[in-house]
Tab-separated table of C-alpha atoms in Angstrom:
chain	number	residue	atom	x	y	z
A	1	UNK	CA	13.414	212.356	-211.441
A	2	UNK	CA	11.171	214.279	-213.042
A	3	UNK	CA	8.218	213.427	-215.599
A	4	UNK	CA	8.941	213.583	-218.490
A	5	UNK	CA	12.420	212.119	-217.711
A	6	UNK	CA	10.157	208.819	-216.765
A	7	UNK	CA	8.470	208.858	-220.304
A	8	UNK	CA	11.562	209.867	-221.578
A	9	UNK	CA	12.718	206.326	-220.339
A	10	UNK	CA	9.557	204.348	-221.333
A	11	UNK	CA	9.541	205.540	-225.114
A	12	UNK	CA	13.521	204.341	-225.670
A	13	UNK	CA	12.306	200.867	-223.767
A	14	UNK	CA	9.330	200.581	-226.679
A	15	UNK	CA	11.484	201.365	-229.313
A	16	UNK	CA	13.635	198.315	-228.624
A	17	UNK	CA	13.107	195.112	-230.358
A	18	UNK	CA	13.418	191.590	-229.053
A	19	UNK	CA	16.475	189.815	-231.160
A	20	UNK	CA	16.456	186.001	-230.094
A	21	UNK	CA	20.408	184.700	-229.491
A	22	UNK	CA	21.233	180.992	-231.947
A	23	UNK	CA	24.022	179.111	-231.209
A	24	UNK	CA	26.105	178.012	-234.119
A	25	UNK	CA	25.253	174.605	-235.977
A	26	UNK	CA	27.950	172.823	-234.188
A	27	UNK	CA	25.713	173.220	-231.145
A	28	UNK	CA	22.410	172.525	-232.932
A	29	UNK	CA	21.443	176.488	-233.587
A	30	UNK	CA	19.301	176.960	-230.422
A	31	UNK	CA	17.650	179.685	-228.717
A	32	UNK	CA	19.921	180.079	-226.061
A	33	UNK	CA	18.849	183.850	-224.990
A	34	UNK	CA	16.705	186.682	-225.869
A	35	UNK	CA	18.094	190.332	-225.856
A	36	UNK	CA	16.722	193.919	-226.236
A	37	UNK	CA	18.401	196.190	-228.438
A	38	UNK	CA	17.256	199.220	-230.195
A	39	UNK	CA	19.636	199.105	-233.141
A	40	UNK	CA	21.250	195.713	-233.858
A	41	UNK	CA	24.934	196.880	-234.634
A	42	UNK	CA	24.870	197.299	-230.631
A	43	UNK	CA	24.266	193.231	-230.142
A	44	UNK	CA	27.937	192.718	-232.326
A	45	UNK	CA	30.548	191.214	-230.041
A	46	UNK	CA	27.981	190.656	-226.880
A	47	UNK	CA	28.460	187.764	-224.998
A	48	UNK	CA	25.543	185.265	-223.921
A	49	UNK	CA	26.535	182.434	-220.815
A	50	UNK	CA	24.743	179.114	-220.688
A	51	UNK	CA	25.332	175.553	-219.963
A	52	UNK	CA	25.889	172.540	-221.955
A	53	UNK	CA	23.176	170.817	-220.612
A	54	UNK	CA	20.901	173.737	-221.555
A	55	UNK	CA	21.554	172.242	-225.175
A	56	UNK	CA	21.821	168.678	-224.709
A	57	UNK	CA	19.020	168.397	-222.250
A	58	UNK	CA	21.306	166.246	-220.274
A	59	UNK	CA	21.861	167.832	-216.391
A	60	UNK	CA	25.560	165.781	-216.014
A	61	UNK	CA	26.514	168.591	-218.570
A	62	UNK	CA	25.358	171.108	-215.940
A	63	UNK	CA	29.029	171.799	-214.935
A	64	UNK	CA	30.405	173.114	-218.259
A	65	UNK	CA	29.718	176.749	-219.114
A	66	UNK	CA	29.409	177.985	-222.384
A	67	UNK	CA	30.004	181.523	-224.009
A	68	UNK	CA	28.573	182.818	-227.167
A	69	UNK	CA	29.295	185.692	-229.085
A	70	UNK	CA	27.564	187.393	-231.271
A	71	UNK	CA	28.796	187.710	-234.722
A	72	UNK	CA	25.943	188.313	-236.932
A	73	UNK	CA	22.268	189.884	-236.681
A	74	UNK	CA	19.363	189.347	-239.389
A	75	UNK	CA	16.146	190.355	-238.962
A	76	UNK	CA	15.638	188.914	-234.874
A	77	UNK	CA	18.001	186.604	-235.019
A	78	UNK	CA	21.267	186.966	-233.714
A	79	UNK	CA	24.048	184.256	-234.979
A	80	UNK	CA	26.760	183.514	-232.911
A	81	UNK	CA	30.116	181.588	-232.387
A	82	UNK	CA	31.865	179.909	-229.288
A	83	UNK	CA	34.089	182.551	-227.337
A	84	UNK	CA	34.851	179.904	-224.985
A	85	UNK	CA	33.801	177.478	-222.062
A	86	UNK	CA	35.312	176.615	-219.039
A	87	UNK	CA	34.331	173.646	-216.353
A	88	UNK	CA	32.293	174.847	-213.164
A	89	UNK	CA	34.567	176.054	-209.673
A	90	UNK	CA	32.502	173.451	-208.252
A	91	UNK	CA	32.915	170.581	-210.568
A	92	UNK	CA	37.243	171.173	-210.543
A	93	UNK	CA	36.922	171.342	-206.512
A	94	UNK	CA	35.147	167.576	-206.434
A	95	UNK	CA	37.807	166.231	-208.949
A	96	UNK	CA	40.601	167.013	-206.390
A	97	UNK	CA	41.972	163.879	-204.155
A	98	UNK	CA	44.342	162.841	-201.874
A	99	UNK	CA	47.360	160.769	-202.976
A	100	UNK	CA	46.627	161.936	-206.788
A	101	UNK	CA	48.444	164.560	-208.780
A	102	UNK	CA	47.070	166.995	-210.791
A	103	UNK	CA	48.653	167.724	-214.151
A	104	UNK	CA	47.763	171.112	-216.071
A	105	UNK	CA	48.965	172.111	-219.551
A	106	UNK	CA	47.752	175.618	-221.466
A	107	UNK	CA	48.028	175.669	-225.030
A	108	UNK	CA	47.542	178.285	-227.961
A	109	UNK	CA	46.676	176.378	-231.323
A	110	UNK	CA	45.223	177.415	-234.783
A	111	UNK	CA	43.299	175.584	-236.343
A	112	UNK	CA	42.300	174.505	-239.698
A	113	UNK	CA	40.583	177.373	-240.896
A	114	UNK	CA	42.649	179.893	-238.814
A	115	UNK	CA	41.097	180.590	-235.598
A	116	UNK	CA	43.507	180.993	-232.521
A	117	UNK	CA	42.253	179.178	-229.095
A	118	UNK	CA	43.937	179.431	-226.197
A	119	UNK	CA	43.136	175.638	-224.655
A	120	UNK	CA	43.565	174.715	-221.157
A	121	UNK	CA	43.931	170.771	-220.146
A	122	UNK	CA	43.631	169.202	-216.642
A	123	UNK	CA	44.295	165.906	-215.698
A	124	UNK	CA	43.938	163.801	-212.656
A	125	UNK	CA	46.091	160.928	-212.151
A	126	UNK	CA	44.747	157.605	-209.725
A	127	UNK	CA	48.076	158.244	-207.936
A	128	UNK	CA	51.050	160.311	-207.099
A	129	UNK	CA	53.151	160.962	-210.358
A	130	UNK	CA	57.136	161.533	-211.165
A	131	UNK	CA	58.313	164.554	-212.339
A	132	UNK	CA	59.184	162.538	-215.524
A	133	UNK	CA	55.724	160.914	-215.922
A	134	UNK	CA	53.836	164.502	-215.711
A	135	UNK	CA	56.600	165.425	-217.818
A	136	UNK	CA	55.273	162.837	-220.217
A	137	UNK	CA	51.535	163.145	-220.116
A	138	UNK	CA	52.056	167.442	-220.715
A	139	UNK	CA	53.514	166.120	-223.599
A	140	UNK	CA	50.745	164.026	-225.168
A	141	UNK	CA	48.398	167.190	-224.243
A	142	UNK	CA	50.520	169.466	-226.323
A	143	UNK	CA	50.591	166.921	-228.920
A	144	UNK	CA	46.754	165.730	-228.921
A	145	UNK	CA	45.742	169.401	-229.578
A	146	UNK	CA	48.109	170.726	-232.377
A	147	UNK	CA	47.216	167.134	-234.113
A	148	UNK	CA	43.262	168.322	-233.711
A	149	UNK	CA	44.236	171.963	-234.261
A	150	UNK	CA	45.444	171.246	-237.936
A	151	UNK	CA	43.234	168.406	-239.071
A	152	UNK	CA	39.997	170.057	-237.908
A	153	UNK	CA	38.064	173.477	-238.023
A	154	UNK	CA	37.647	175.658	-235.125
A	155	UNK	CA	33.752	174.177	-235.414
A	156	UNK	CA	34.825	170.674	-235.177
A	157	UNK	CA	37.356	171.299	-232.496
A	158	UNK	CA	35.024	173.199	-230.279
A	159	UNK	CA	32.624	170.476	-230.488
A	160	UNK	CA	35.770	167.772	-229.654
A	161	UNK	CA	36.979	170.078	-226.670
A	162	UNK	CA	33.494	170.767	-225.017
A	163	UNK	CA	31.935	167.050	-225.565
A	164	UNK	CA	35.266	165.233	-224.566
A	165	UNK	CA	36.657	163.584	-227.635
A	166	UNK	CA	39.951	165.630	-226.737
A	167	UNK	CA	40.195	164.318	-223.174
A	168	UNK	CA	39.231	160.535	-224.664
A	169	UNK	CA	42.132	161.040	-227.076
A	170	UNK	CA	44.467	161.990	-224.167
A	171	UNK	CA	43.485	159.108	-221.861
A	172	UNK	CA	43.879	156.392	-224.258
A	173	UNK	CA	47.329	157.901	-225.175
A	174	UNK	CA	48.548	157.822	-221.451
A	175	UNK	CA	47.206	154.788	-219.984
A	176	UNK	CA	51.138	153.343	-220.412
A	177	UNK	CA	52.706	156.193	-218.677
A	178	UNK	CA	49.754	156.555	-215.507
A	179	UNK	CA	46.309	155.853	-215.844
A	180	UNK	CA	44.020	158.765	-215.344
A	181	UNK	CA	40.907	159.314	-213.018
A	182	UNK	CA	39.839	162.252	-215.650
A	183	UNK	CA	41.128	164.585	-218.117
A	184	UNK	CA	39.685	166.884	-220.043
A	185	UNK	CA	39.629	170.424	-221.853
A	186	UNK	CA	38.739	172.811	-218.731
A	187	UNK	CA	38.636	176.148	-220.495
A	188	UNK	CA	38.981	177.525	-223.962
A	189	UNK	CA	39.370	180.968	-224.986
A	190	UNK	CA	38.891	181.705	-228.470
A	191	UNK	CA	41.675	184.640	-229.046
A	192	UNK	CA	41.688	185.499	-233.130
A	193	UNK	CA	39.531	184.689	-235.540
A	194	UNK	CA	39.810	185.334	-239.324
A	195	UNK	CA	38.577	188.103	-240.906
A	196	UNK	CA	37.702	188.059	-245.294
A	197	UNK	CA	37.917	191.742	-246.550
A	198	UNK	CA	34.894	191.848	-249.179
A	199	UNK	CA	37.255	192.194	-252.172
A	200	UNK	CA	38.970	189.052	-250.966
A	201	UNK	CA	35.861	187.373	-249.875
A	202	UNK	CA	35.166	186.720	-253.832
A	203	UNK	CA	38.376	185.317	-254.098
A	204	UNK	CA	38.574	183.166	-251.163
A	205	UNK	CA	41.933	185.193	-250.067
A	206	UNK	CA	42.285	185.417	-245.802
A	207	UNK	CA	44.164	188.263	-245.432
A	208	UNK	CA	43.525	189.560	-241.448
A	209	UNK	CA	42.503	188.598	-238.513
A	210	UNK	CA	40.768	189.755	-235.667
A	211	UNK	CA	40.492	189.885	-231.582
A	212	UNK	CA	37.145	188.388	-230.582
């Protein structure tokens, strides 16, 4: 490579600025990454990994991964939403045991304020289950969620599906059918998310929506 190819390189590195990455409120707005960009239209839609126990300083949350996107940039800062989270390889491998069933149920719900999350349960019974009794407990999954999904915000209900409220909810419900070793909310995907044109923003009129 030639010379002035090199400093070529080295100016467009000094030209980029520093933008620091905040998680949304419902995870206490924290620094969770810093990224170099030269314009900040080019951070929209990247996505930043981390762990939960990066923001609750608590290493049992080490297992559960957590993806931001970035849907805003002012100044340094770069705002951001949950794309999704999902529980470690390693962490689903030690739940597994003999003489137990595992039950899985994938769900797409909308939520309150119109966001579209594709929501994937896992449960692991104490002992082997009927066909009928899985039956059941997929049931009170499906159930659970699209009661969460219209009562609460996609804010709220990320915070219920990452922290375990969800799988709470779902254990007390099924403790008559097969009590459970765990269950919880292994991955999320968020898929839609509303968008407000700017005429309709004024008028507090949703009128599209868009992949994330």
């Amino acid at each position: 490579m030639s010379k002035p190819t090199r400093r070529k390189l080295r100016d467009k590195w000094r030209l980029k600025k520093w933008f620091s990455v905040i998680t949304p409120p419902y995870f206490g707005e924290i620094n969770v990454a810093s990224i170099p960009a030269d314009e900040p239209s080019k951070l929209m839609g990247r996505v930043v990994e981390t762990t939960l126990s990066e923001i609750t300083n608590d290493f049992s949350h080490q297992s559960i991964k957590l993806y931001f996107v970035i849907t805003e940039v002012a100044d340094s800062t770069a705002k951001s939403i949950l794309k999704g989270h999902e529980y470690s390889s390693d962490y689903l491998r030690s739940l597994v045991r003999r003489g137990t069933s595992r039950i899985d149920g994938i769900f797409n719900v909308k939520s309150k304020d119109g966001y579209v999350t594709r929501v994937s349960v896992v449960a692991f019974t104490k002992a082997r289950v009927k066909a009928s009794q899985e039956k059941a407990i997929r049931a009170i999954m499906r159930q659970v969620l699209e009661d969460k999904a219209r009562e609460l915000t996609y804010d709220q209900l990320c915070h219920e599906m990452v922290l375990g409220k969800i799988g709470s909810d779902i254990y007390n419900l099924t403790k008559k059918i097969m009590p459970l070793r765990h269950v919880g909310v292994r991955k999320s995907k968020l898929l839609t998310a509303p968008v407000v044109p700017a005429e309709a923003e004024a008028e507090g009129v949703v009128e599209a929506k868009t992949e994330v």
